Amino acid sequence: RCAAGRCRGPRPRPRMPARGAGGEAMRAAPCVLIRGSDRVVTAMAVAAGLALVWLMVAIIWSVVMRNLGLQPHAWLFTSTEYGVFYMTMLGAPWLVRRRGHVHIELLTAALPEGLRQVVSRIVAFLCVLVCAYLAWRGLLLVQTNIIRMDYDVRAYFYPRWLLTIAFPISFGLMAVEFARFAFGRTLMHSGEAG
């Protein structure tokens, strides 16, 4: 479904417009982009869920090894650190879409409906600006890591850009999700306290 509500129902087959006609293909393009974004965000949420499962398995494995008097593998601890990072970054855009981030609605619940809509859209727009800025800074960091050939050295050498690439992707998609609340039909704040 598209935030503007134009993508409901069966997917229309994209047709090439006649020469000089912008027509249906131009109107369908935003819906295709939104569906693509939805799929990417959902795939990232699934990857975050798999990272959570890995964290559970790795921690249990490490505890069992210690209880048996064995030394856990060095990569096991490092992979759990990376897992927490990737789980957080990959799951964040999906949480924005589901309004799963922690926010306090005590103030917005007390506002009249019209003012609540304005405040909610302003807050969502500010979130778009912050996320877009962090995505841009993250992209610069990735470029720096690639140019310098930086490595994260722990149990093994891991190219640092493989860590920092999560910043522009995650914050960029969070900016898109917050933009849906800022400019779409759905508000970020429900108006219900608690």
PDB file of C-alpha atoms in Angstrom, residues 37-49 87-101 169-170 173-175 177-178 180-181:
ATOM      1  CA  SER A  37      10.842   0.541  -0.203  1.00  0.00           C
ATOM      2  CA  ASP A  38       8.313  -1.543   1.726  1.00  0.00           C
ATOM      3  CA  ARG A  39       9.979  -4.748   0.568  1.00  0.00           C
ATOM      4  CA  VAL A  40      13.453  -3.519   1.497  1.00  0.00           C
ATOM      5  CA  VAL A  41      12.297  -2.402   4.954  1.00  0.00           C
ATOM      6  CA  THR A  42      10.531  -5.726   5.522  1.00  0.00           C
ATOM      7  CA  ALA A  43      13.602  -7.699   4.393  1.00  0.00           C
ATOM      8  CA  MET A  44      15.746  -5.646   6.766  1.00  0.00           C
ATOM      9  CA  ALA A  45      13.311  -6.401   9.615  1.00  0.00           C
ATOM     10  CA  VAL A  46      13.549 -10.121   8.834  1.00  0.00           C
ATOM     11  CA  ALA A  47      17.347  -9.857   8.881  1.00  0.00           C
ATOM     12  CA  ALA A  48      17.112  -8.060  12.249  1.00  0.00           C
ATOM     13  CA  GLY A  49      14.934 -10.886  13.541  1.00  0.00           C
ATOM     14  CA  MET A  87      19.810  -5.853  14.607  1.00  0.00           C
ATOM     15  CA  THR A  88      19.353  -2.285  15.824  1.00  0.00           C
ATOM     16  CA  MET A  89      20.137  -0.600  12.523  1.00  0.00           C
ATOM     17  CA  LEU A  90      18.238  -3.030  10.285  1.00  0.00           C
ATOM     18  CA  GLY A  91      15.125  -3.094  12.440  1.00  0.00           C
ATOM     19  CA  ALA A  92      14.833   0.666  12.998  1.00  0.00           C
ATOM     20  CA  PRO A  93      13.042   1.611   9.715  1.00  0.00           C
ATOM     21  CA  TRP A  94      10.444  -1.110  10.274  1.00  0.00           C
ATOM     22  CA  LEU A  95       9.863   0.167  13.819  1.00  0.00           C
ATOM     23  CA  VAL A  96       9.290   3.675  12.463  1.00  0.00           C
ATOM     24  CA  ARG A  97       6.747   2.340   9.987  1.00  0.00           C
ATOM     25  CA  ARG A  98       4.915   0.447  12.749  1.00  0.00           C
ATOM     26  CA  ARG A  99       5.179   3.417  15.132  1.00  0.00           C
ATOM     27  CA  GLY A 100       7.131   1.133  17.446  1.00  0.00           C
ATOM     28  CA  HIS A 101       9.705   3.650  18.629  1.00  0.00           C
ATOM     29  CA  ILE A 169      20.854   2.754   4.526  1.00  0.00           C
ATOM     30  CA  SER A 170      19.003   2.652   7.833  1.00  0.00           C
ATOM     31  CA  LEU A 173      14.965   4.526   5.012  1.00  0.00           C
ATOM     32  CA  MET A 174      13.923   5.975   8.373  1.00  0.00           C
ATOM     33  CA  ALA A 175      13.761   9.405   6.688  1.00  0.00           C
ATOM     34  CA  GLU A 177       9.246   6.319   6.723  1.00  0.00           C
ATOM     35  CA  PHE A 178       9.056   9.545   8.754  1.00  0.00           C
ATOM     36  CA  ARG A 180       5.195   9.182   5.156  1.00  0.00           C
ATOM     37  CA  PHE A 181       3.963  10.511   8.490  1.00  0.00           C
TER      38      PHE A 181
END
